[in-house]
JSON list of C-alpha atoms in Angstrom, two decimals:
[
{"chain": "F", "resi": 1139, "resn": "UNK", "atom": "CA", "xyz": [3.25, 10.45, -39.48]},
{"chain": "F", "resi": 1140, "resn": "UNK", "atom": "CA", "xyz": [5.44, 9.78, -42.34]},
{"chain": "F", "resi": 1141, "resn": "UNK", "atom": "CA", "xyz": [7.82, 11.95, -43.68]},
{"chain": "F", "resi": 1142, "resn": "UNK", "atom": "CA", "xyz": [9.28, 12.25, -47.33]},
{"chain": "F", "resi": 1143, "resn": "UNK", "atom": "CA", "xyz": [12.24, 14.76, -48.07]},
{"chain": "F", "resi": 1144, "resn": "UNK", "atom": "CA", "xyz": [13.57, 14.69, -51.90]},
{"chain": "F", "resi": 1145, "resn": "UNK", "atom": "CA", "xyz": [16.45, 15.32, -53.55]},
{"chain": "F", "resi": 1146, "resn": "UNK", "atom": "CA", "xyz": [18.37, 15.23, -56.44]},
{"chain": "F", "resi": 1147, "resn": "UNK", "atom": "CA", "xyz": [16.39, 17.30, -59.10]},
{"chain": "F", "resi": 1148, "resn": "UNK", "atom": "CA", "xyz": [17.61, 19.81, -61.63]},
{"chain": "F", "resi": 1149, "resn": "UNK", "atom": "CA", "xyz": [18.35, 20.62, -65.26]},
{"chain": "F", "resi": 1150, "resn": "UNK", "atom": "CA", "xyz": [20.00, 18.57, -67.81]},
{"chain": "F", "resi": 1151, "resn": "UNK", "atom": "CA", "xyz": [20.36, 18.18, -71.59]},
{"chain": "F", "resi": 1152, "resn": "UNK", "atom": "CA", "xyz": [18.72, 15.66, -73.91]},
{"chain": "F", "resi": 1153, "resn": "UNK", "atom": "CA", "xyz": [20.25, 12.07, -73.18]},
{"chain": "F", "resi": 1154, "resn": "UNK", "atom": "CA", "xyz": [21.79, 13.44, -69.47]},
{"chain": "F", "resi": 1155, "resn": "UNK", "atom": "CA", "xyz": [21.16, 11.69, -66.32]},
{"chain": "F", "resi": 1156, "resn": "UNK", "atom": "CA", "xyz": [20.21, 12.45, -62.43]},
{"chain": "F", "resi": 1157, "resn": "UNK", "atom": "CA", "xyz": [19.49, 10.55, -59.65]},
{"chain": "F", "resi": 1158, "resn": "UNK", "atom": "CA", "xyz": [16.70, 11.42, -57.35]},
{"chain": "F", "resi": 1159, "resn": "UNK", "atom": "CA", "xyz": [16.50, 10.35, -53.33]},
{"chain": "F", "resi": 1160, "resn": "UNK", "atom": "CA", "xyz": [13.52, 10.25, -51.53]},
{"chain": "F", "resi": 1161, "resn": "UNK", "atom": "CA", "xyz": [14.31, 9.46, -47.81]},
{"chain": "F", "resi": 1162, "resn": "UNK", "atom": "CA", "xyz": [11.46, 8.58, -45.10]},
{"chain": "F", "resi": 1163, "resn": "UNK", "atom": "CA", "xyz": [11.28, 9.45, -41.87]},
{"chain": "F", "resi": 1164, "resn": "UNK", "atom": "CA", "xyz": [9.75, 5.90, -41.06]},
{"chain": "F", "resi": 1165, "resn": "UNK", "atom": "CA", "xyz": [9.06, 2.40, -42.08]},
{"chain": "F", "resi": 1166, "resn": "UNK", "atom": "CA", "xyz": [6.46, 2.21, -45.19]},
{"chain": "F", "resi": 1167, "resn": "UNK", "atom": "CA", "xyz": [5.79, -1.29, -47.42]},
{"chain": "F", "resi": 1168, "resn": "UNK", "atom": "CA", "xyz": [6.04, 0.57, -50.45]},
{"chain": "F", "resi": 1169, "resn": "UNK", "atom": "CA", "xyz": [7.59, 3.70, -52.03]},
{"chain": "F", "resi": 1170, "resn": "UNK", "atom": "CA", "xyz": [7.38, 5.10, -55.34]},
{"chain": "F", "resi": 1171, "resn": "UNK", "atom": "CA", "xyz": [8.02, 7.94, -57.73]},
{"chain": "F", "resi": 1172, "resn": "UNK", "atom": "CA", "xyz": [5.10, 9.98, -59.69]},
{"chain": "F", "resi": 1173, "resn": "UNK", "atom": "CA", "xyz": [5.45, 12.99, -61.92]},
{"chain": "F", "resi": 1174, "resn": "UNK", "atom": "CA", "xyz": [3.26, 15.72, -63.11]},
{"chain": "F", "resi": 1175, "resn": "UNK", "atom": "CA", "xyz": [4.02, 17.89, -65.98]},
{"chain": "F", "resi": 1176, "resn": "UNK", "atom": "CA", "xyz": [2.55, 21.48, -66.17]},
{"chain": "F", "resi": 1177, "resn": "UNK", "atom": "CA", "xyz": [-1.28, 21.04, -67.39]},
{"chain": "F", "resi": 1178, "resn": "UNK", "atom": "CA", "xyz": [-1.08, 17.29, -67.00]},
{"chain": "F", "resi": 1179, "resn": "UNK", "atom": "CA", "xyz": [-2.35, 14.72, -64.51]},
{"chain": "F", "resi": 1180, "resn": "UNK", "atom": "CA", "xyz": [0.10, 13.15, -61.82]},
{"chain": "F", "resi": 1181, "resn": "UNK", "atom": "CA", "xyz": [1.95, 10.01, -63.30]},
{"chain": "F", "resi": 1182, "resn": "UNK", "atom": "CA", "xyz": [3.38, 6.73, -61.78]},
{"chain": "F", "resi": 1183, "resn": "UNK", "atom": "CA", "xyz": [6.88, 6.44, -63.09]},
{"chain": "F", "resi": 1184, "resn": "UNK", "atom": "CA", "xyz": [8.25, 3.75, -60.56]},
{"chain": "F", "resi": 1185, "resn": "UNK", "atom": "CA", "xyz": [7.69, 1.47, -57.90]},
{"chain": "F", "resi": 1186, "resn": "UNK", "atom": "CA", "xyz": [9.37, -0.21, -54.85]},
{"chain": "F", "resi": 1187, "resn": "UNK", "atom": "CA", "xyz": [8.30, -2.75, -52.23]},
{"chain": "F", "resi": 1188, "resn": "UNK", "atom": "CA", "xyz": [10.45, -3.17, -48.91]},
{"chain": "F", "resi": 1189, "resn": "UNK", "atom": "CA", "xyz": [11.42, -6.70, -50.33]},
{"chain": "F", "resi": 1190, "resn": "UNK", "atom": "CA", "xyz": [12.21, -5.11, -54.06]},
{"chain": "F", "resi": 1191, "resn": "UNK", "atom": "CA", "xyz": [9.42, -5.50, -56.12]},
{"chain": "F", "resi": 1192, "resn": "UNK", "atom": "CA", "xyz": [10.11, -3.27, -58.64]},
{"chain": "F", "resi": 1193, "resn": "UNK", "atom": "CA", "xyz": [7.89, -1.81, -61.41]},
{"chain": "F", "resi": 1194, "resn": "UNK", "atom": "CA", "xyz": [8.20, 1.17, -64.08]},
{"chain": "F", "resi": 1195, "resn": "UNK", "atom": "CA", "xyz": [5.84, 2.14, -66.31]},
{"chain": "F", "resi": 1196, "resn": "UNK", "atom": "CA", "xyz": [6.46, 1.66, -70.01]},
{"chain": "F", "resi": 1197, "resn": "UNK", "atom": "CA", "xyz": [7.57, 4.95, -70.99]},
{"chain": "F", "resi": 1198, "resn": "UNK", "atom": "CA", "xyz": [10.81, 5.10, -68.68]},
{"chain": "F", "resi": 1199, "resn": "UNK", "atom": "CA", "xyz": [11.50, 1.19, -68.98]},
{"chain": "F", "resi": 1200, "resn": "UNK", "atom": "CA", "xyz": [15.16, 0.60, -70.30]},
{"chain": "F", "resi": 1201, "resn": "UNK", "atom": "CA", "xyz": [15.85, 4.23, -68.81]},
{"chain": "F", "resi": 1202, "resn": "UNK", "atom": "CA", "xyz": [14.74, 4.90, -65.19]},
{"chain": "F", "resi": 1203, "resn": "UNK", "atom": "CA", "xyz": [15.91, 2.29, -62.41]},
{"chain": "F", "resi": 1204, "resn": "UNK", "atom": "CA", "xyz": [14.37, 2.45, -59.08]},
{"chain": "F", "resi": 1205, "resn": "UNK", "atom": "CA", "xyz": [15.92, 1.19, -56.00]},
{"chain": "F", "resi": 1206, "resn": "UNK", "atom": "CA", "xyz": [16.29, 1.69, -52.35]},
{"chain": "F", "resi": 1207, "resn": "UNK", "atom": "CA", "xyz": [18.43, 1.28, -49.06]},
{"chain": "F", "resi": 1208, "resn": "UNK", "atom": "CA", "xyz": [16.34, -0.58, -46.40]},
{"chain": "F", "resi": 1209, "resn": "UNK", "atom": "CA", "xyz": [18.77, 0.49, -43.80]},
{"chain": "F", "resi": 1210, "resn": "UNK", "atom": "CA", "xyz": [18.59, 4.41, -45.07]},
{"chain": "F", "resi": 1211, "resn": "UNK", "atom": "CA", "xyz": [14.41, 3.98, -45.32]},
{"chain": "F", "resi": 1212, "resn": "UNK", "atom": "CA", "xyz": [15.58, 5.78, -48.82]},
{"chain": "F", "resi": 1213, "resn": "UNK", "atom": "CA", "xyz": [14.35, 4.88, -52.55]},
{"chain": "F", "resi": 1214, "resn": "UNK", "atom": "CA", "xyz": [16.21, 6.43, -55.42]},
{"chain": "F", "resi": 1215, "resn": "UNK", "atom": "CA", "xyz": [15.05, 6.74, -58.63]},
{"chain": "F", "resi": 1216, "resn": "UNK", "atom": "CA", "xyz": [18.06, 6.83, -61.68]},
{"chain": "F", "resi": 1217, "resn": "UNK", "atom": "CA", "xyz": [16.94, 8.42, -64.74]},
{"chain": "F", "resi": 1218, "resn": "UNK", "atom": "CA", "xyz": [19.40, 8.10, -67.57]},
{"chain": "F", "resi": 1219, "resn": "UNK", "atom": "CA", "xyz": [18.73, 8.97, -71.25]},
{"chain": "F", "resi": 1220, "resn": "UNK", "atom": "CA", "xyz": [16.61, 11.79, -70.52]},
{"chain": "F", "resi": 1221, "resn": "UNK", "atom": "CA", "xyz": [14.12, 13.58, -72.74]},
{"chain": "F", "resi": 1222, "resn": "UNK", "atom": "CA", "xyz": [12.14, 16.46, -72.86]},
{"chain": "F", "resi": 1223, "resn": "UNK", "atom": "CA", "xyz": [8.86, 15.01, -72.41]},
{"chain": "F", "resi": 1224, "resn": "UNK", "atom": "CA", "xyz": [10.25, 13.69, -68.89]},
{"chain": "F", "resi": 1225, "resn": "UNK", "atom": "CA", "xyz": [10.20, 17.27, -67.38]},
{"chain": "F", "resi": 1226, "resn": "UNK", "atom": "CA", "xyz": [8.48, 17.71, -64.69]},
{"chain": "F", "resi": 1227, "resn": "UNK", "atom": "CA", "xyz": [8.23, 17.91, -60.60]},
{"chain": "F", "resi": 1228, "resn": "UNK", "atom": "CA", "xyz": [8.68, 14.37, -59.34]},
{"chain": "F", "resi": 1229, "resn": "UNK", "atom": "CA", "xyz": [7.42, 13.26, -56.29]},
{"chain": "F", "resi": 1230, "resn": "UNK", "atom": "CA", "xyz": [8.10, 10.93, -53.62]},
{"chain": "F", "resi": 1231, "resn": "UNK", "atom": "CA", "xyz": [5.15, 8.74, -52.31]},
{"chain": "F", "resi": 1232, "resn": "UNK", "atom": "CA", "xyz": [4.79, 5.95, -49.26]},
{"chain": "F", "resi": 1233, "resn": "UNK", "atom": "CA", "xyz": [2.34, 3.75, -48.21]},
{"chain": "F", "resi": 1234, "resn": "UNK", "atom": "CA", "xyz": [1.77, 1.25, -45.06]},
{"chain": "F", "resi": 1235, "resn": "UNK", "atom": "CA", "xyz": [-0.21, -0.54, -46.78]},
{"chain": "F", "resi": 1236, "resn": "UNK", "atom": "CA", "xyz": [-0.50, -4.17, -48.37]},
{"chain": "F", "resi": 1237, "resn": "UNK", "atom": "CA", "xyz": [-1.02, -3.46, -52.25]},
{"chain": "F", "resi": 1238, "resn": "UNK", "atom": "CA", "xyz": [1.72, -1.77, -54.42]},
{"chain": "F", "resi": 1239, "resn": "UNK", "atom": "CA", "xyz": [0.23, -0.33, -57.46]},
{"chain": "F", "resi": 1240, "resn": "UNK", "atom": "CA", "xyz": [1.32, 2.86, -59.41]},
{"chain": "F", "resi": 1241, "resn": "UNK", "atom": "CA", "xyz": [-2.10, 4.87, -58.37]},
{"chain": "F", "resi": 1242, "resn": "UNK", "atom": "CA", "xyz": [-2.01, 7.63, -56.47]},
{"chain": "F", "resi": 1243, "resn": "UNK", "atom": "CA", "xyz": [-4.92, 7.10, -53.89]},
{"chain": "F", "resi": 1244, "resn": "UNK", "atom": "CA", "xyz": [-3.01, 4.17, -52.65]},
{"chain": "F", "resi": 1245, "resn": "UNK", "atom": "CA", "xyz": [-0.47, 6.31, -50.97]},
{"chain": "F", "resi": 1246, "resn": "UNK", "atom": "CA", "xyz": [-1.11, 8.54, -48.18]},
{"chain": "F", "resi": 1247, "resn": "UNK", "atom": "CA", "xyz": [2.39, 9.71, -47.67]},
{"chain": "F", "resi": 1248, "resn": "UNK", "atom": "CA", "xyz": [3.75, 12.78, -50.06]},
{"chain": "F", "resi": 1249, "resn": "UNK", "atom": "CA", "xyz": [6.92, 14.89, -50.33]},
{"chain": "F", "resi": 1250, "resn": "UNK", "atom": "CA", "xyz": [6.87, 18.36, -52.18]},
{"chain": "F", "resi": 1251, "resn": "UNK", "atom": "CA", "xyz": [8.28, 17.87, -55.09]},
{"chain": "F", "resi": 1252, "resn": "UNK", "atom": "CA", "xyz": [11.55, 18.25, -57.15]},
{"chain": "F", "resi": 1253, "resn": "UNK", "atom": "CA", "xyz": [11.57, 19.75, -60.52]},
{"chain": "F", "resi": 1254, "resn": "UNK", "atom": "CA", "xyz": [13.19, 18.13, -63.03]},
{"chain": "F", "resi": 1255, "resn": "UNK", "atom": "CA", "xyz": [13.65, 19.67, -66.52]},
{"chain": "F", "resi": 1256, "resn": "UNK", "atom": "CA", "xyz": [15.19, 18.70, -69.87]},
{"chain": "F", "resi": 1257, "resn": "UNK", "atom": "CA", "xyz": [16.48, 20.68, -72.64]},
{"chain": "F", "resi": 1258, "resn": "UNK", "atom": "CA", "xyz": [16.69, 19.90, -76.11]}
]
């Protein structure tokens, strides 16, 4: 059993930045990033294979990097030029498996969340 412990959330202005961490307790192909605002479904923000495939979706590109540390089994997600409209909890997600695609159902590995909010 996987396990996924974030870090790195909290409360910024308009145009701030954070850095999230997501570090797992064992080896997974593919990690990513997913947010959920209050009274909206869960979102893919950003991908990661273990041999740096990358993807973000089109609302954070040019703002939100995603990368990890192989040797740390750790992904972190850098969010500069924050808005309002990116508040929300963030979670980590893993997966063992072959295909890396910003859906939910193909991860089976969760962390609990760290909120992130922005002020205008």
């Amino acid at each position: 059993q996987v396990q996924l412990v974030e870090s790195g959330g909290g409360s910024v202005q308009t145009g701030g930045s954070l850095r999230l961490s997501c570090a797992s307790s064992g080896y997974t192909n593919c990690m990513a990033w997913f947010r959920q605002a209050p009274g909206k479904e869960r979102e893919g923000v950003a991908y990661i294979t273990k041999v740096g495939t990358a993807r973000v979706t089109d609302s954070v590109k040019g703002r939100f990097i995603i990368s990890q540390d192989n040797a740390e089994n750790t992904v972190y997600l850098q969010m500069n030029s924050l808005k309002p409209e990116d508040t929300a909890m963030y979670y980590c997600a893993a997966t063992s498996g072959a295909i890396c695609q910003l859906l939910a159902d193909r991860f089976n590995y969760w962390g609990q969340g760290t909120q992130v909010t922005v002020s205008s």
